XYZ file of C-alpha atoms in Angstrom:
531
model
C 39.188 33.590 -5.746
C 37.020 33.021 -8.588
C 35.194 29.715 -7.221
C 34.550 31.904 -3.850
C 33.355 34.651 -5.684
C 31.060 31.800 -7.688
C 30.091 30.247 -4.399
C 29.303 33.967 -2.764
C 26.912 34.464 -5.832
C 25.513 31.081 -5.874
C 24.476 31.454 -2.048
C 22.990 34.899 -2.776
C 21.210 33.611 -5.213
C 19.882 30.603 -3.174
C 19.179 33.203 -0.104
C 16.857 35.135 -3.074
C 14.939 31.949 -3.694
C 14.371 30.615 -0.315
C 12.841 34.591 0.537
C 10.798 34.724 -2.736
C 9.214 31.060 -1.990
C 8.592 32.396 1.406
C 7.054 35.362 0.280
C 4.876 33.415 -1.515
C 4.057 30.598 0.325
C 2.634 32.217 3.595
C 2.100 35.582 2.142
C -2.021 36.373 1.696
C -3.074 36.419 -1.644
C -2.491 39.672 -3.661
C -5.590 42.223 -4.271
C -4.280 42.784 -7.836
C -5.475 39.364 -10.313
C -2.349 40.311 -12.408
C -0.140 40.398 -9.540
C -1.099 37.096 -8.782
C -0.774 35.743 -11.866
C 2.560 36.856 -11.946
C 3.332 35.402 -8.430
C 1.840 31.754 -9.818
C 3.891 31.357 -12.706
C 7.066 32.545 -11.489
C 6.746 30.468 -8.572
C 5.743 27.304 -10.784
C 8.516 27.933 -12.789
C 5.863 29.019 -15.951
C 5.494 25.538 -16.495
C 3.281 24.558 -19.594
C 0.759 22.581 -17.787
C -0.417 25.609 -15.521
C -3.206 26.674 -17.509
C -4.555 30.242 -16.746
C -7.852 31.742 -18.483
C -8.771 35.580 -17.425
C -12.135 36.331 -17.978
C -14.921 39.417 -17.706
C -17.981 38.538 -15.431
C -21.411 41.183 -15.090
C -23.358 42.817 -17.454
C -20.840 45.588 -17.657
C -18.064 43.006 -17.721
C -16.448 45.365 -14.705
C -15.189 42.320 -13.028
C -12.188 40.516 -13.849
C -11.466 36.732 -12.856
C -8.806 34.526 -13.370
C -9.133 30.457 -13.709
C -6.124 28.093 -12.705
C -5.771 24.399 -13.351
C -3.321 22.016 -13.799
C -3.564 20.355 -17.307
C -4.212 16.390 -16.460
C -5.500 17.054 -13.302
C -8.566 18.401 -13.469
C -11.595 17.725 -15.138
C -11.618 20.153 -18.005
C -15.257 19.621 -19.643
C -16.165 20.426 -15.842
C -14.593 23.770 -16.211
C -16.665 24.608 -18.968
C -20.206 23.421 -17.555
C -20.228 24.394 -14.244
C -17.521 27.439 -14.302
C -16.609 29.110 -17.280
C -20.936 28.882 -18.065
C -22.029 30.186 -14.851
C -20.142 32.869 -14.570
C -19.849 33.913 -18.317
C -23.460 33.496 -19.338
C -25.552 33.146 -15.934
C -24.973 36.223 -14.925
C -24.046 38.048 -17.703
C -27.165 40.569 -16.796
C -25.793 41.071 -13.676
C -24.671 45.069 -12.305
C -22.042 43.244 -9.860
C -21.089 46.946 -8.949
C -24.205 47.787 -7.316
C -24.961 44.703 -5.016
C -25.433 46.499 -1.786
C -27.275 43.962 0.278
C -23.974 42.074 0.153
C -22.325 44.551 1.133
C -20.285 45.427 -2.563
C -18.794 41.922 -2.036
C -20.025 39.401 -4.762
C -17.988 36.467 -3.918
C -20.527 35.478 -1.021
C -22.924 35.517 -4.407
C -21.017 33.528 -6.040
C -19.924 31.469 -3.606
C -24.082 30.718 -2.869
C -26.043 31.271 -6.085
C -23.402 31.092 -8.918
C -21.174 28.171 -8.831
C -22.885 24.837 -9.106
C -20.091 22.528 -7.898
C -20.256 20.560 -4.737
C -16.143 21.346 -3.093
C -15.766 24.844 -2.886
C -13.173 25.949 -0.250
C -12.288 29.522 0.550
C -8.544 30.344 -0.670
C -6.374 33.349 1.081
C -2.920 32.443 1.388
C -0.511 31.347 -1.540
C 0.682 27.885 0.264
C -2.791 26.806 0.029
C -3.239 28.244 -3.501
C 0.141 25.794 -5.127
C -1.348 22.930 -2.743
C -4.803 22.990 -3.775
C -3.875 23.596 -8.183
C -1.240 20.911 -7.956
C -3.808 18.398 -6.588
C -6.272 18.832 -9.320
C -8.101 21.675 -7.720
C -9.568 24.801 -10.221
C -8.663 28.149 -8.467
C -10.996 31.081 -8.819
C -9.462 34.610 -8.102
C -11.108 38.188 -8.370
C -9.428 41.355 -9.316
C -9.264 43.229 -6.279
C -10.181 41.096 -3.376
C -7.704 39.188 -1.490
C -10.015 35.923 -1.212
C -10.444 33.082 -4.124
C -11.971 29.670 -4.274
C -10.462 25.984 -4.449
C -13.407 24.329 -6.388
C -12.426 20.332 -6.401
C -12.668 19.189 -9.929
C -10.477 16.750 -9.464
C -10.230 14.201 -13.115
C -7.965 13.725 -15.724
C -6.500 9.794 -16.549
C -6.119 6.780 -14.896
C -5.733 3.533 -14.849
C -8.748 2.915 -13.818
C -9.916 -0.538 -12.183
C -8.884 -3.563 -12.900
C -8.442 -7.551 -12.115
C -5.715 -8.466 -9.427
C -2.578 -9.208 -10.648
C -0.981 -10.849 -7.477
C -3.645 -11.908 -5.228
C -5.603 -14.310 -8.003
C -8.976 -15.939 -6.928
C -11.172 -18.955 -8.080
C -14.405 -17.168 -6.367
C -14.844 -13.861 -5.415
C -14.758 -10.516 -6.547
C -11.737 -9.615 -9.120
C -11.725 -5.769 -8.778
C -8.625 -4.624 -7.678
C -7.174 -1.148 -6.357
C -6.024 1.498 -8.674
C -3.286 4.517 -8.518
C -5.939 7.089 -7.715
C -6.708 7.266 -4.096
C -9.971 8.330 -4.030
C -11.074 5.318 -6.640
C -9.996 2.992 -4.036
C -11.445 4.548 -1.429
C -14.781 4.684 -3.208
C -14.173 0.748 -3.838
C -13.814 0.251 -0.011
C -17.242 1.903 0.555
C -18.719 -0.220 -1.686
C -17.501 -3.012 0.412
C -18.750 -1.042 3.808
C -21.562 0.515 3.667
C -21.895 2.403 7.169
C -21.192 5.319 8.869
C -18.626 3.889 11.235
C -16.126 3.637 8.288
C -13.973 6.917 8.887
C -11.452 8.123 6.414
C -8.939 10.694 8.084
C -6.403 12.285 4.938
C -3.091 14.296 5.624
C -0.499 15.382 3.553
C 3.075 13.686 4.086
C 6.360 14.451 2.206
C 7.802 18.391 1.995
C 8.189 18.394 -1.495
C 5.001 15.549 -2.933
C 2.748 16.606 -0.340
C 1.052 13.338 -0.857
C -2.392 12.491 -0.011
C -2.486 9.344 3.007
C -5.765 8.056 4.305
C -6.528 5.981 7.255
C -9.520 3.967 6.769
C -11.127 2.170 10.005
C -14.421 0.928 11.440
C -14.983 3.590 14.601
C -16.978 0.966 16.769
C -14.265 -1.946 15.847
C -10.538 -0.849 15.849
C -8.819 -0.015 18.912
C -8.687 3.292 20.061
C -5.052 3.018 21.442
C -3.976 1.755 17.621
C -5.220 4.151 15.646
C -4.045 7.022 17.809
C -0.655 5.194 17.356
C -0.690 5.184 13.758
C -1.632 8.867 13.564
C 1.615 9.277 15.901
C 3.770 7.012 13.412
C 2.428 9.059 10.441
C 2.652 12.725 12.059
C 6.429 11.766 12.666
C 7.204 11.122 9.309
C 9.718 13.723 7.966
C 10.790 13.272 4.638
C 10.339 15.126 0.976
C 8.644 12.782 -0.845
C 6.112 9.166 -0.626
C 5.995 8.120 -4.055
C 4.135 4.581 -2.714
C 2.880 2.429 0.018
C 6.529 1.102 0.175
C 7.911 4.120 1.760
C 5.413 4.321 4.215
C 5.810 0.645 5.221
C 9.763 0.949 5.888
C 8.681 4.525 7.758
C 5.954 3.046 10.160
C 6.731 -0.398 10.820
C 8.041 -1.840 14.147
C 11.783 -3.478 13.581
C 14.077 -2.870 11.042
C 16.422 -5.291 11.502
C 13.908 -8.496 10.461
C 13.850 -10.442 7.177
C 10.198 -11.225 7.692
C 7.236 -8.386 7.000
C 5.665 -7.030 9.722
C 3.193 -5.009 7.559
C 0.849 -6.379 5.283
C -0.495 -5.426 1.910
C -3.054 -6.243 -0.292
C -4.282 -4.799 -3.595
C -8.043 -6.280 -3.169
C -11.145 -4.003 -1.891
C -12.712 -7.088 -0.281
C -9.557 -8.235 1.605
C -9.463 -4.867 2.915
C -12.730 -4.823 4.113
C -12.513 -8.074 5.761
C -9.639 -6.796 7.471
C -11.657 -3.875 8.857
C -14.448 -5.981 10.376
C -11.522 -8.031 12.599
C -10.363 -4.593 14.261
C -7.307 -3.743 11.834
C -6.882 -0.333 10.389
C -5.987 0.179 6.496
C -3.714 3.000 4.807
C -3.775 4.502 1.249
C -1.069 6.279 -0.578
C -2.410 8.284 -3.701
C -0.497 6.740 -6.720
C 0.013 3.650 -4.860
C -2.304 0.364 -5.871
C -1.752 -1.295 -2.681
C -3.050 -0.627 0.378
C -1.400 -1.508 3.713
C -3.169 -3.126 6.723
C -1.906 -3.133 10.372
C -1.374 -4.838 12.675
C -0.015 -7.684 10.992
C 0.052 -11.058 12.257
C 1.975 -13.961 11.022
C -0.419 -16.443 9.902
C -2.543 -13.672 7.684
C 0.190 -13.788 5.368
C -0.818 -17.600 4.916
C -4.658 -16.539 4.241
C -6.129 -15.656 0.832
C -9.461 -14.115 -0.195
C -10.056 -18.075 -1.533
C -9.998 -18.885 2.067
C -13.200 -16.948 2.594
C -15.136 -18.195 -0.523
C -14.319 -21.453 0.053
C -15.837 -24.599 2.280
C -13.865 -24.681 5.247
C -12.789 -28.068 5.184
C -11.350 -27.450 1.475
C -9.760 -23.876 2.951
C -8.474 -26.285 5.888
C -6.441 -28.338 3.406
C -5.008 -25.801 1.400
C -3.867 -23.807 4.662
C -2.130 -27.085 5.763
C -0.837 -27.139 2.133
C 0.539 -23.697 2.678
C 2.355 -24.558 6.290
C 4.225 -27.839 4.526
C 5.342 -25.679 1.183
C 6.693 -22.715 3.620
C 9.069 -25.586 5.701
C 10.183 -27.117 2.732
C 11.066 -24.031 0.934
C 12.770 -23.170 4.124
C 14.306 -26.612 4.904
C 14.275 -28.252 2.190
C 18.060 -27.872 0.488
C 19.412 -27.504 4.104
C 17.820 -31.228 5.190
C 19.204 -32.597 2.155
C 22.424 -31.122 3.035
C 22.427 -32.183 6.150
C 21.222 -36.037 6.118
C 24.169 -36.870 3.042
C 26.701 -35.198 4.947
C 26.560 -36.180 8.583
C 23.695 -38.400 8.875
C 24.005 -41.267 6.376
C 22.515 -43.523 8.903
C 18.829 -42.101 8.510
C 18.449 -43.398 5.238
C 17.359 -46.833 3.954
C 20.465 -48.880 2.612
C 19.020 -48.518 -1.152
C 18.322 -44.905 -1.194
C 22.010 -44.422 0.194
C 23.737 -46.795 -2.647
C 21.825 -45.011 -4.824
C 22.719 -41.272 -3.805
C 26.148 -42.532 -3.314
C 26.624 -43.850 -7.208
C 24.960 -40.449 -8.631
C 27.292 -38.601 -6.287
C 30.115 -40.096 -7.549
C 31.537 -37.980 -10.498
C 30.245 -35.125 -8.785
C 34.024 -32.864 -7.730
C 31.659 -30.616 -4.849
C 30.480 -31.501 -1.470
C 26.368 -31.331 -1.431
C 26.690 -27.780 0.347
C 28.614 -26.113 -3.258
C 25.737 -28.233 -5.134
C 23.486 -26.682 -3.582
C 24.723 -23.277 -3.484
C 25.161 -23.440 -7.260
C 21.879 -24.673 -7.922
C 20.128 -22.156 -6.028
C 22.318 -19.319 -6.891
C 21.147 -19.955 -10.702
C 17.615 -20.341 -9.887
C 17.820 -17.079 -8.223
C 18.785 -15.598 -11.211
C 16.508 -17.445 -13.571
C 13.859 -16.141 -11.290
C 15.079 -12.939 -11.427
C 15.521 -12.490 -15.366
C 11.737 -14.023 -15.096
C 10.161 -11.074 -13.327
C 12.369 -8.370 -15.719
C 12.274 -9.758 -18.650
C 8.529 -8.762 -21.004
C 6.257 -10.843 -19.400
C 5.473 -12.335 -23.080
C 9.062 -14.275 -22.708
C 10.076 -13.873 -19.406
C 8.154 -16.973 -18.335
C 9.726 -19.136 -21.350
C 12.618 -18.093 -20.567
C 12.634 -18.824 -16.608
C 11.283 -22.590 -17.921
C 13.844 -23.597 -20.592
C 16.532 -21.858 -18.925
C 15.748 -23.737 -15.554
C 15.035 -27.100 -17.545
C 18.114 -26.648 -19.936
C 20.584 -25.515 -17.240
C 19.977 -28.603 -14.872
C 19.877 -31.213 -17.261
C 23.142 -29.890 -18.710
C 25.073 -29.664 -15.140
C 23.906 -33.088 -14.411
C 25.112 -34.454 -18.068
C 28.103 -32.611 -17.315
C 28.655 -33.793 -13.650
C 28.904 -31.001 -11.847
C 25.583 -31.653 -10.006
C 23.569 -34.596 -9.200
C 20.234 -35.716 -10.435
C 19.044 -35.964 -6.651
C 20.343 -31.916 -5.863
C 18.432 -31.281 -8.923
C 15.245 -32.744 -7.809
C 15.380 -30.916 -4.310
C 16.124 -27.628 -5.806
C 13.010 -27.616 -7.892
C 10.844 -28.822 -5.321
C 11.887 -26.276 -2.987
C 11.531 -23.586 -5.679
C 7.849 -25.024 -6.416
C 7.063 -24.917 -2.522
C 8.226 -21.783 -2.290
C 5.990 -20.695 -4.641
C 2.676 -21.594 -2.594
C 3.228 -19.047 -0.509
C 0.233 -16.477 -0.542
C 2.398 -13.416 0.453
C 5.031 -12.309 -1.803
C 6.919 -10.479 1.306
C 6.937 -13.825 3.122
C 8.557 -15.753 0.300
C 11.274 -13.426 -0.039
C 12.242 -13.615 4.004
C 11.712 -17.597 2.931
C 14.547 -17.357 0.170
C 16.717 -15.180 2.294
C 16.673 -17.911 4.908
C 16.686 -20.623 3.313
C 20.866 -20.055 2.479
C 21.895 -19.558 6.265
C 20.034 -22.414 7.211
C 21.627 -24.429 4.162
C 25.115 -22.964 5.803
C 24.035 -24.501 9.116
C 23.432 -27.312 8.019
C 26.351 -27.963 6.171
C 28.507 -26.873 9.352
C 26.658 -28.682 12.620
C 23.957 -30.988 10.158
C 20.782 -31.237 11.916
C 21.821 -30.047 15.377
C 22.804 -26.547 13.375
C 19.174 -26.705 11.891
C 17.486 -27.280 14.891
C 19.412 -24.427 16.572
C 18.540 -22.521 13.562
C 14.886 -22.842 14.502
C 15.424 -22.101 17.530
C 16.862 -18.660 16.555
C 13.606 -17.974 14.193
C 11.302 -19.432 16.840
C 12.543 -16.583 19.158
C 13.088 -13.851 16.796
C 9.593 -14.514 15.513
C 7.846 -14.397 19.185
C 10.427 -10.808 20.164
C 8.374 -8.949 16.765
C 5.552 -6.589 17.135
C 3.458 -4.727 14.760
C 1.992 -2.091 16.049
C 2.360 -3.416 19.571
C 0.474 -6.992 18.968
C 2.554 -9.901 19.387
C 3.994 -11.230 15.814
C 3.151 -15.037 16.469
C -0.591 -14.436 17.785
C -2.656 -16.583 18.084
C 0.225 -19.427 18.894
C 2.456 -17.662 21.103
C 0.482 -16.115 23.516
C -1.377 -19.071 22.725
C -5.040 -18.029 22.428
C -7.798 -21.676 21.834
C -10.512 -19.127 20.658
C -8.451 -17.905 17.706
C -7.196 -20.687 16.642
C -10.448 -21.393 14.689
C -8.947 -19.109 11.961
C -5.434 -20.250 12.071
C -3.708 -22.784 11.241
C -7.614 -24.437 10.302
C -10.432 -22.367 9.030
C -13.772 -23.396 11.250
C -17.312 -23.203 9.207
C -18.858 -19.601 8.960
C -21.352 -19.936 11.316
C -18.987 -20.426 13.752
C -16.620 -17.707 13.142
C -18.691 -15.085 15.306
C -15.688 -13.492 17.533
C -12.614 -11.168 16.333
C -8.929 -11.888 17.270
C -9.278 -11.023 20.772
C -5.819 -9.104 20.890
C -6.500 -7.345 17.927
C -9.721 -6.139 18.827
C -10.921 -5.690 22.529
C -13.912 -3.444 22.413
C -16.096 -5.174 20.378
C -15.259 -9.335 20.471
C -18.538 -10.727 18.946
C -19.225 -10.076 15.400
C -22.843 -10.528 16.444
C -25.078 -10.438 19.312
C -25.498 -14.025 19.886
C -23.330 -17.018 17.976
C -25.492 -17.945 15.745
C -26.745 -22.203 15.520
C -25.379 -24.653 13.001
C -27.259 -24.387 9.902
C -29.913 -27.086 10.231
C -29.637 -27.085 14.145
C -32.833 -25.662 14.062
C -36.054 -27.176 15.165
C -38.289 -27.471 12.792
C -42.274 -26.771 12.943
């Protein structure tokens, strides 16, 4: 009786809050300033950040005003210039009480002559009030009108920006996003300057109402795209996006796939470059990455290097890339493979050789290899936790102690150890980080494959991947393009990266309105006649 009774009171109480917060979320704004200061803090719980300054305005000081901001949020010396000063001491020798030619309604004065900021929006309702302070916005409210302002004075800390951390260059800019969203936004301008770069911001999660933008070049993406990714975000229901990562589990195509469909990148000028083939870009305030779609599979090969770089240097190190992914994918399972069933493929000295250092060893190659990778897993692992001032130490010595130990010990043999740390250097080379975790995930049911069917359990492996690969979409573009549908004009920024001047179309399936990045393709430097 007493836990009903308990439970009665506790869903009274919870009926009383849900009808106060709806009284004051939709209600219009009170006529009384004290009233609504006594509405804000209740509903904000009085929380110590709100800060709330009443002041006296006119020569008579027969208005009464009230100033909320959020302490951290707002730029506070820009309070006191272009607020508290105007309206304290610029028109201190103002009779507000006998403006008639405004009809006894000084706010449009205010609103015109008074305030020197540049955001001013009108505030009437109290949902707009708690969205506007908690995003850095100063409120204004009078005593005794209904009507305020939201004055953006957005400010307070951040990290400000920095180098890339993850996406390293030799050439090239080394800015790199930050947590604020309009800081990276700003960057991206910098990158674009023209009026065909649109920004369109909404507000997703009930509880963070957090700020998303959607950055693309109007006469370059596809129409049909961006509409779709204003559909993806508008169905989004959920309380809170604390980073990019939500979105990109929210919005992306399939679920069910171990390989990224969305791509990210924490560089302005990858971004930018991404905007001038067609794709479309989205922020996340407090997030340092933005996210880029559609996504194909070979951009998560590319690097900014790429475009800094000759192209028959890029063309080497994109080849580089292609031979590191398949042996951090096959690499172990090969190995696995070829001792076990297929003894026959090696050279009679290689095989006396294996067989001797395999000969104390109590596992089959399969266990060897599941060990050793297992414990590199792990030593990666501890790597990327551990303070990066010994995590890296400790990832070496542990990987160099560990191996030379099992293979003293014979447990392992010296050959298992040698493809193990090959295949964790390969996978390594890898631009995208994304793309080498799908790689590591893999890389143990191919190794189980192999060590079932040997290289007929590999090759129907492939086969799997080859058509899971070509059945993924992002954001309705085929996963594989430009190999499967095969496309010849594309392929000059594929696999190989053709010289600059010749790169003068977008990805055709990407971008369909506007193919040619210029009018005409432009000659091969020194192609010209001369005079």
């Amino acid at each position: 009786m007493r836990f009903f009774k308990k439970s009665l009171k506790n869903r009274s109480m919870s009926i009383q809050t849900k009808q106060f917060q709806d009284s004051t979320m939709g209600d219009k704004l009170n006529k009384s300033l004290k009233e609504n200061i006594k509405i804000v803090k209740e509903a904000l719980g009085n929380s110590d950040d709100i800060i709330i300054r009443e002041i006296r305005i006119g020569k008579k000081r027969e208005m009464k005003a009230g100033i909320f901001y959020a302490d951290g949020l707002t730029d506070a010396p820009s309070i006191q210039n272009f607020i508290l000063e105007s309206l304290m001491l610029d028109i201190r020798e103002m009779e507000l009480d006998k403006i008639e030619h405004l009809d006894e309604n000084p706010l449009q004065l205010f609103k015109d002559s008074v305030l020197t900021v540049g955001e001013l929006k009108d505030l009437t309702e109290y949902s707009t009030l708690y969205t506007s302070l908690l995003a850095g916005d100063v409120i204004l409210l009078f005593d005794g009108y209904s009507q305020g302002f939201a004055i953006g004075m957005k400010g307070g800390k951040d990290r400000g920006v920095s180098e890339a951390t993850t996406e390293n260059t030799i050439r090239g800019p080394k800015e790199a996003y930050s947590e604020s969203l309009r800081t990276n936004t700003a960057l991206l301008r910098r990158k674009i300057n023209n009026h065909n770069l649109w920004l369109e911001t909404k507000k997703i999660g009930t509880v963070t109402k957090t700020d998303v933008s959607i950055a693309y070049i109007k006469d370059i993406a596809n129409d049909k795209v961006v509409q779709e990714v204003r559909n993806r975000l508008d169905k989004i229901n959920i309380d809170g996006i604390l980073d990019a990562g939500y979105l990109e589990e929210l919005i992306q195509d399939d679920t069910y796939t171990p390989f990224p469909t969305i791509f990210h990148t924490e560089r302005p000028d990858v971004t930018a470059a991404n905007l001038l083939e067609g794709r479309i870009a989205i922020f996340v305030n407090g997030s340092p990455h933005a996210l880029l779609v559609p996504s194909l599979f070979v951009q998560f090969f590319q690097t900014a290097d790429d475009y800094y770089q000759r192209a028959d240097i890029v063309t080497l190190l994109r080849i580089l890339r292609f031979i590191g992914f398949f042996i951090a994918l096959l690499g172990p399972s090969l190995y696995i493979a070829i001792t076990t069933f297929h003894q026959e493929m090696l050279p009679t000295p290689l095989l006396i050789n294996l067989a001797a250092q395999r000969e104390g060893v109590p596992f089959p190659a399969f266990v060897e290899a599941l060990m050793m990778e297992i414990t590199f897993e792990i030593l990666r692992e501890a790597g990327v936790r551990m303070p990066r001032t010994i995590g890296q130490a400790v990832s070496i010595v542990g990987t160099l102690v560990i191996g030379t130990a099992a293979v003293d010990a014979g447990i392992v043999s010296a050959a298992m150890v040698i493809v193990v740390a090959i295949t964790a250097i390969s996978s390594f080379i890898v631009s995208s980080f994304n793309l080498a975790i799908s790689v590591r995930m893999l890389r143990f049911i191919f190794m189980g494959l192999a060590a079932s069917f040997g290289l007929f359990g590999i090759i129907v492996g492939l086969t799997a991947l080859t058509l899971h690969l070509c059945s993924l979409r992002s954001f309705g573009i085929p996963y594989l393009y430009p190999f499967a549908p095969f496309n010849a004009e594309d392929q000059k920024d594929a696999v190989f990266r053709f010289p600059r001047w010749a790169l003068f179309s977008r990805p055709r399936l990407i971008n369909q309105k506007n193919v040619k990045r210029e009018n005409t393709p432009s000659p091969k430097p020194g192609s010209r006649k001369k005079d």
